[in-house]
Coordinates of C-alpha atoms in Angstrom, one line a residue:
X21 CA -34.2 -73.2 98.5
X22 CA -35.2 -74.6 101.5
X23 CA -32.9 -78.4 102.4
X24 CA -33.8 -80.3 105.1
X25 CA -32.6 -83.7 106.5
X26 CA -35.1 -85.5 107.8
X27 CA -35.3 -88.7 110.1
X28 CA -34.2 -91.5 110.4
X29 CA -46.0 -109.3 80.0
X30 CA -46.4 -107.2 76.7
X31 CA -50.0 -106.4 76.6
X32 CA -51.2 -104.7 80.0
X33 CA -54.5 -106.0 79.3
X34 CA -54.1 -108.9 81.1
X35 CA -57.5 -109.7 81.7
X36 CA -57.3 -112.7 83.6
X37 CA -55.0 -110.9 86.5
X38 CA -56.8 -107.6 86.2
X39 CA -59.9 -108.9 87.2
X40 CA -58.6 -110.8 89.7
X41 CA -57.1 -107.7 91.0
X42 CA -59.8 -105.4 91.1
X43 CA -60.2 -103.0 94.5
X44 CA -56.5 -104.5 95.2
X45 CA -55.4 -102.1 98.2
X46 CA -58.0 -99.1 97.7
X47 CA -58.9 -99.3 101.2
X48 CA -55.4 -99.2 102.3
X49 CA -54.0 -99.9 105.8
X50 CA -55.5 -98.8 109.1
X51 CA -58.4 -96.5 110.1
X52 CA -60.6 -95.2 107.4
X53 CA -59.8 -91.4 107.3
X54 CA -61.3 -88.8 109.3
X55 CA -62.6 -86.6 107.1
X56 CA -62.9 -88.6 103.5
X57 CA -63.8 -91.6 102.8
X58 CA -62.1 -93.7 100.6
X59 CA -63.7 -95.2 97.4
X60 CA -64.8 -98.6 96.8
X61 CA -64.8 -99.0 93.3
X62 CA -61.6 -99.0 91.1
X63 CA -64.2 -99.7 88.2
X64 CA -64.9 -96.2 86.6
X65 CA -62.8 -95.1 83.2
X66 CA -61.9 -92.7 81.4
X67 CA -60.1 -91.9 77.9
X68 CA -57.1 -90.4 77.3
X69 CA -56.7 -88.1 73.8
X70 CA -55.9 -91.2 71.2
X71 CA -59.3 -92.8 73.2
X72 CA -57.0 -95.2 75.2
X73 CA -59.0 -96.6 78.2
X74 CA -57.7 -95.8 81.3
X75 CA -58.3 -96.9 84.7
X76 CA -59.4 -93.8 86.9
X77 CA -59.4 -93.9 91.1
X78 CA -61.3 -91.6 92.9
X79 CA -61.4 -90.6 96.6
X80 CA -63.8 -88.3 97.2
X81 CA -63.9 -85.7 100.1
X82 CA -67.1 -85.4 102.4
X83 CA -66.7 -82.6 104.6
X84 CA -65.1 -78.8 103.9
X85 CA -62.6 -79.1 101.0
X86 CA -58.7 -77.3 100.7
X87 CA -58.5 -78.7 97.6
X88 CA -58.1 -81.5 94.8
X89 CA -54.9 -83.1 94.3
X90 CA -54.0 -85.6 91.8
X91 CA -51.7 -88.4 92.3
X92 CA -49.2 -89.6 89.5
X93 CA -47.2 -93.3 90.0
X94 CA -44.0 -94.3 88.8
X95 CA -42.8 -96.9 86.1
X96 CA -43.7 -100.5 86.7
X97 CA -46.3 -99.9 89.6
X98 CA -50.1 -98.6 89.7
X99 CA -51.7 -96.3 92.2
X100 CA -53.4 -98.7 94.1
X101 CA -50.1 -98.8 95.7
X102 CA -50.9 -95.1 96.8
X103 CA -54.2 -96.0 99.3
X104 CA -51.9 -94.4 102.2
X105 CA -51.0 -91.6 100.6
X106 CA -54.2 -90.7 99.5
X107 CA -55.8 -91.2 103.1
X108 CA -52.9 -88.6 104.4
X109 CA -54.3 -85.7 101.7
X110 CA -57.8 -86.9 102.5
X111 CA -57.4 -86.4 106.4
X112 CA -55.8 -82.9 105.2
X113 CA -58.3 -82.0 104.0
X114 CA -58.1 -82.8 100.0
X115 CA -59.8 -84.7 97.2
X116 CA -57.9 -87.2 95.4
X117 CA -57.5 -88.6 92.2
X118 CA -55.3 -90.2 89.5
X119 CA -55.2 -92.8 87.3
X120 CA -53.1 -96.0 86.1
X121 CA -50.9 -94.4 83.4
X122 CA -51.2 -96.4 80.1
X123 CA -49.8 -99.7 79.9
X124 CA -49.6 -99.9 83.8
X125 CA -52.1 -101.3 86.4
X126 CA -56.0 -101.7 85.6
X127 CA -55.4 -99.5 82.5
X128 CA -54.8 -100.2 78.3
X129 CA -52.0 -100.1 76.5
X130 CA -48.0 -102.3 76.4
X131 CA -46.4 -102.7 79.3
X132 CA -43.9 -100.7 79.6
X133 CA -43.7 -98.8 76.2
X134 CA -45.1 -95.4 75.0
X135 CA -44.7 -94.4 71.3
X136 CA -44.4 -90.8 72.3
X137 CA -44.2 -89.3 76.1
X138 CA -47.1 -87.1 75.2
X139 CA -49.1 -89.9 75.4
X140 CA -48.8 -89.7 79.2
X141 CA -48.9 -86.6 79.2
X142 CA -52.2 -86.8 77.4
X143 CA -53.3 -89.2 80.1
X144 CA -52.4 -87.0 83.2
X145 CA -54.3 -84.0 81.3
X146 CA -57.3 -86.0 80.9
X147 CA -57.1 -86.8 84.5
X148 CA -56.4 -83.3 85.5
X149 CA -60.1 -82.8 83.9
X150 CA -61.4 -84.9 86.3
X151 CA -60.7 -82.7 89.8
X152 CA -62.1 -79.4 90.7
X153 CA -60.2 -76.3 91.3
X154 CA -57.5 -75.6 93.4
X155 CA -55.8 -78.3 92.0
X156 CA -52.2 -79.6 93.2
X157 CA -50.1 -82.6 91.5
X158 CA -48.7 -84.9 93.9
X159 CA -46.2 -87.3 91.9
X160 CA -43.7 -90.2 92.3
X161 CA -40.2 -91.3 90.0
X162 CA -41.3 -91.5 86.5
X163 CA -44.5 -89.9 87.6
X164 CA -42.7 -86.7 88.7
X165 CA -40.8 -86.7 85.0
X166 CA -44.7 -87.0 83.2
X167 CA -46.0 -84.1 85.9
X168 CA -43.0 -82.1 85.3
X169 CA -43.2 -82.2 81.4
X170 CA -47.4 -82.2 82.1
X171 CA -46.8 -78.6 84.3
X172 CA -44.3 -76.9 81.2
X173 CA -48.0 -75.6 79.7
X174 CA -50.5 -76.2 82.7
X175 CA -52.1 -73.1 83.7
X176 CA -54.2 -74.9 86.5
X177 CA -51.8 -76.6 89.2
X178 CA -50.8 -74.3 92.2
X179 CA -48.0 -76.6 93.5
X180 CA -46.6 -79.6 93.3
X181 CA -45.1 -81.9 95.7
X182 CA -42.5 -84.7 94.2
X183 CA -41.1 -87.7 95.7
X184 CA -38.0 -89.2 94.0
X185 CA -38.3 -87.7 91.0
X186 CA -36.4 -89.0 87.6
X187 CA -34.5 -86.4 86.6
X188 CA -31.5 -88.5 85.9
X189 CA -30.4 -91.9 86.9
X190 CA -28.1 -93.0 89.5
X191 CA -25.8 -94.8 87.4
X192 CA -25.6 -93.5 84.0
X193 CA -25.6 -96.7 81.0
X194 CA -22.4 -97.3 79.1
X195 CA -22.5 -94.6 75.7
X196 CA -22.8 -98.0 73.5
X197 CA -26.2 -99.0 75.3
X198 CA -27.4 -95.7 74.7
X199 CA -26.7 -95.6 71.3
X200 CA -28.0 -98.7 70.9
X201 CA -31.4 -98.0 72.0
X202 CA -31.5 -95.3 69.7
X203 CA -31.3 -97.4 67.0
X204 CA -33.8 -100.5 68.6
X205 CA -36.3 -97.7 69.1
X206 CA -36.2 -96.9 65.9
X207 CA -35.7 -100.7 64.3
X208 CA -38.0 -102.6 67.1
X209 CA -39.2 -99.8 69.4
X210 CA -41.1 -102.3 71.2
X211 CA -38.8 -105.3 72.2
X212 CA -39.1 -105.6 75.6
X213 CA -36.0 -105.8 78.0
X214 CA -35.2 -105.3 82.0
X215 CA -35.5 -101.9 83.3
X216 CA -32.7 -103.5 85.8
X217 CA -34.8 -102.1 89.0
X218 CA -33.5 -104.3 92.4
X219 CA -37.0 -104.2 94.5
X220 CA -34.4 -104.6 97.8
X221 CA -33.6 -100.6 96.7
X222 CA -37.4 -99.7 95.8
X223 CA -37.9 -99.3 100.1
X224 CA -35.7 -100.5 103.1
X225 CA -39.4 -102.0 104.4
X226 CA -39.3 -105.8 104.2
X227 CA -43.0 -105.9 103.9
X228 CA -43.3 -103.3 101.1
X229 CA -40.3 -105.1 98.9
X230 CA -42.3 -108.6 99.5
X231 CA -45.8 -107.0 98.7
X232 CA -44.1 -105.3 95.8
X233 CA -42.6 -108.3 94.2
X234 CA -45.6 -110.3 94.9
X235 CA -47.9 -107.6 93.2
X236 CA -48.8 -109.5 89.9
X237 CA -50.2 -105.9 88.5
X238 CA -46.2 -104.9 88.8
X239 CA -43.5 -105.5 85.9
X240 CA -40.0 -104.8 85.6
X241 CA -39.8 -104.5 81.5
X242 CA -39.3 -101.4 79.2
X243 CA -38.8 -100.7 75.6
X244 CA -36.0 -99.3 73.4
X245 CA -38.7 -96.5 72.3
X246 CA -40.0 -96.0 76.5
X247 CA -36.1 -95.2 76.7
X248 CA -35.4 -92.9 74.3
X249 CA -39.1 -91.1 75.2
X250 CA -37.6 -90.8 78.9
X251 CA -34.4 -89.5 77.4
X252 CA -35.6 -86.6 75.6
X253 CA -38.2 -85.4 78.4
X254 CA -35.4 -85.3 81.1
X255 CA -34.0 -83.1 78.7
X256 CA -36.8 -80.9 77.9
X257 CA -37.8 -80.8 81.5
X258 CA -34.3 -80.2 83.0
X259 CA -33.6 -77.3 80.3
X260 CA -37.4 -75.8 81.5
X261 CA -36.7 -75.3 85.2
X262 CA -36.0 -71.8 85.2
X263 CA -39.2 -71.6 83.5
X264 CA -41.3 -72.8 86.5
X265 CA -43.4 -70.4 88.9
X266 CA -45.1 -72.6 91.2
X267 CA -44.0 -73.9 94.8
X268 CA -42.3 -77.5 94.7
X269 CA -41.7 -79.2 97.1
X270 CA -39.0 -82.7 96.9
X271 CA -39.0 -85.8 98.9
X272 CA -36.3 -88.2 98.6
X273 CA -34.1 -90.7 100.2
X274 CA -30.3 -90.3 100.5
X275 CA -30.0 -94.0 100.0
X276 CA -31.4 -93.8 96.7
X277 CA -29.9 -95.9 94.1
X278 CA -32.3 -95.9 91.6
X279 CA -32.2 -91.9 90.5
X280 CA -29.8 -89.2 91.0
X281 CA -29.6 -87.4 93.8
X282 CA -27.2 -85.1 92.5
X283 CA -29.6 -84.5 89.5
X284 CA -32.8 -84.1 91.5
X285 CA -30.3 -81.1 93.6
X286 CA -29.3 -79.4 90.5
X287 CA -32.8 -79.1 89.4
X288 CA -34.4 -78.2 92.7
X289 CA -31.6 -75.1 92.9
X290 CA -32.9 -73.8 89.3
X291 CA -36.2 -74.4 89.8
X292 CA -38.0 -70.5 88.9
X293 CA -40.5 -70.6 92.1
X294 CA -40.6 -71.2 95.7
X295 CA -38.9 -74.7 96.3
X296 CA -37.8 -76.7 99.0
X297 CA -35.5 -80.4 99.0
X298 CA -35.9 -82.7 101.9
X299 CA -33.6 -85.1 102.2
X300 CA -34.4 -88.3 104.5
X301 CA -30.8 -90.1 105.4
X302 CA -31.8 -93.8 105.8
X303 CA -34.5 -93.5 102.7
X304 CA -34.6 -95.2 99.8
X305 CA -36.9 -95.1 96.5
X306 CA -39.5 -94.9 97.6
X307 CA -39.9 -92.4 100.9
X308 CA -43.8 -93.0 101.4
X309 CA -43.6 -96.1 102.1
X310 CA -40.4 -96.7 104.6
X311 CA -40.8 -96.9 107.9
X312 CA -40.4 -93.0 108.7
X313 CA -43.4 -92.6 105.8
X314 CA -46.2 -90.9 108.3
X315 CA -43.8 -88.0 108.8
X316 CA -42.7 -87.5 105.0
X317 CA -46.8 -87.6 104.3
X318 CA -47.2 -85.2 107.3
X319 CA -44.5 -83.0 105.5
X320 CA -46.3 -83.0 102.3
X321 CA -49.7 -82.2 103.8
X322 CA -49.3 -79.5 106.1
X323 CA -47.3 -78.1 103.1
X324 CA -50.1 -78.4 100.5
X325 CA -52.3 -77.4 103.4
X326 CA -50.2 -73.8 103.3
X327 CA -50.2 -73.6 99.7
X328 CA -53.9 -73.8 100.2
X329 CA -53.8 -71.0 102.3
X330 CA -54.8 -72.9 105.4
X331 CA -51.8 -71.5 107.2
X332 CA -49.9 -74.6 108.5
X333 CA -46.0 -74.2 108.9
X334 CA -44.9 -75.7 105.7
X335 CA -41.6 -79.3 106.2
X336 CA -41.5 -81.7 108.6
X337 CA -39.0 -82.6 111.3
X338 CA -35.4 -82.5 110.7
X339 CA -32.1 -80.6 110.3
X340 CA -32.7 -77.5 108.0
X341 CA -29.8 -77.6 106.2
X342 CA -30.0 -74.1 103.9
X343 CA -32.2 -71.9 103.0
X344 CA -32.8 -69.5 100.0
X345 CA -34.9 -68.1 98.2

């Protein structure tokens, strides 16, 4: 293993603030990339296995292509929060796509509740459909729990890059409020309570935590049923990572209060393939978006871009602290 310290509203169709937030953030910040261009229309859908609609975002690739990779969000967010990252893969020399995972952004479903974690599983499948071969998963939080539990059967992904991943929370809840949601998810699986998420510890960027907060396509609610869902695919992902053969790469933030660090470690060291943990001392949550972003992205790409074959030295700048195989 390679660890390296680096720098420095129950229904989601909410019609009325969907449509008022349609293309919100696809262009993203600065320059349009160099060598893709990114798309103006956050309009096309697609359908997951049960036939829920789902919201799909596409940038496309105009010019010689590494790859695909698709892009998977966290809990409470959508991936028009993601223009940045996807401009980064684009420049690299990737397609990218992904899609609002039920009941979040543009897409159908409850806020914040699943009735079985296959459903988004379902729904990163049906996405994966979408993007040519060589495909690479690129995946964020709760995301990176769905990709993991998505890449247990997947025969298509060649590697898969992770920022903050779920595999456990940083502070554990009390055995009675476990127990407890055991038995709401089975009496009123979806009553909707506070996932308890501080935005001040989503990023350490100002900006980003106001934007965030502002975002009326965010929420901050979960059910008993979303919890025990999340429950049992930590464990069946946690008890497969011997069982994994591709490269991973891990992003996250030493400052992270929001999922284990310690968890995240003790997964990265089983993991069955190639895999490297880079740890960024003053990051929080969210590591693509704090100030010292560009270099995490430019970490992620020049890696993907070797896992493509293309040849680039894989990590970014920093401390190495170990190294194994």
């Amino acid at each position: 293993m390679r660890l390296r310290l680096g720098h420095g509203r129950d229904l989601a169709e909410d019609s009325v603030q969907r449509s008022a937030h349609r293309g919100h953030c696809l262009g993203g910040p600065g320059r349009a990339p160099a060598r893709g261009r990114v798309s103006a229309s956050p309009h096309e859908r697609l359908r997951s296995r049960d036939g829920t609609e789902l919201a799909w975002h596409h940038w496309p690739l105009h010019g010689p292509r590494l790859g695909s990779v698709l892009l998977v969000h966290g809990v409470g967010e959508h991936l028009q929060r993601y223009p940045h990252v996807a401009q980064a893969l684009l420049e690299a020399g990737f397609e990218v796509g992904g899609i609002d995972l039920r009941g979040h952004g543009l897409s159908a479903g409850r806020r914040g509740h699943v009735l079985r974690w296959q459903d988004y599983v379902d729904d990163v499948h049906a996405a994966a459909e979408r993007l040519p071969d060589p495909l690479f998963l690129t995946a964020h939080s709760m995301g990176a729990l769905v990709a993991l539990d998505f890449l247990r059967t997947d025969q298509r992904v060649r590697a898969v890059a992770l920022s903050g991943p779920l595999l456990g929370v940083a502070v554990e809840a009390p055995r009675w409020k476990t127990s407890l949601a055991g038995v709401l998810s089975r009496l009123a699986p979806g009553l909707q309570l506070a996932n308890e998420i501080d935005p001040a510890e989503v990023c350490g960027n100002l900006d980003v935590q106001r934007r965030y907060q502002e975002d009326p396509l965010n929420f901050n609610r979960v059910t008993p049923r979303w919890y025990t869902e999340m429950r049992a695919a930590l464990l069946r992902v946690r008890a497969h990572a011997t069982s994994y053969r591709i490269p991973l790469q891990v992003h996250a933030g030493a400052q992270d209060r929001i999922v284990s660090i310690e968890s995240m470690r003790q997964f990265v060291d089983q993991w069955g393939g190639e895999h490297e943990l880079h740890l960024w001392p003053e990051g929080r949550h969210e590591v693509f978006n704090e100030v010292f972003g560009p270099e995490v992205l430019r970490s992620v790409t020049r890696w993907l871009r070797t896992q493509a074959g293309a040849g680039d030295a894989a990590g970014g700048q920093g401390e190495q602290a170990s190294s194994a195989s």
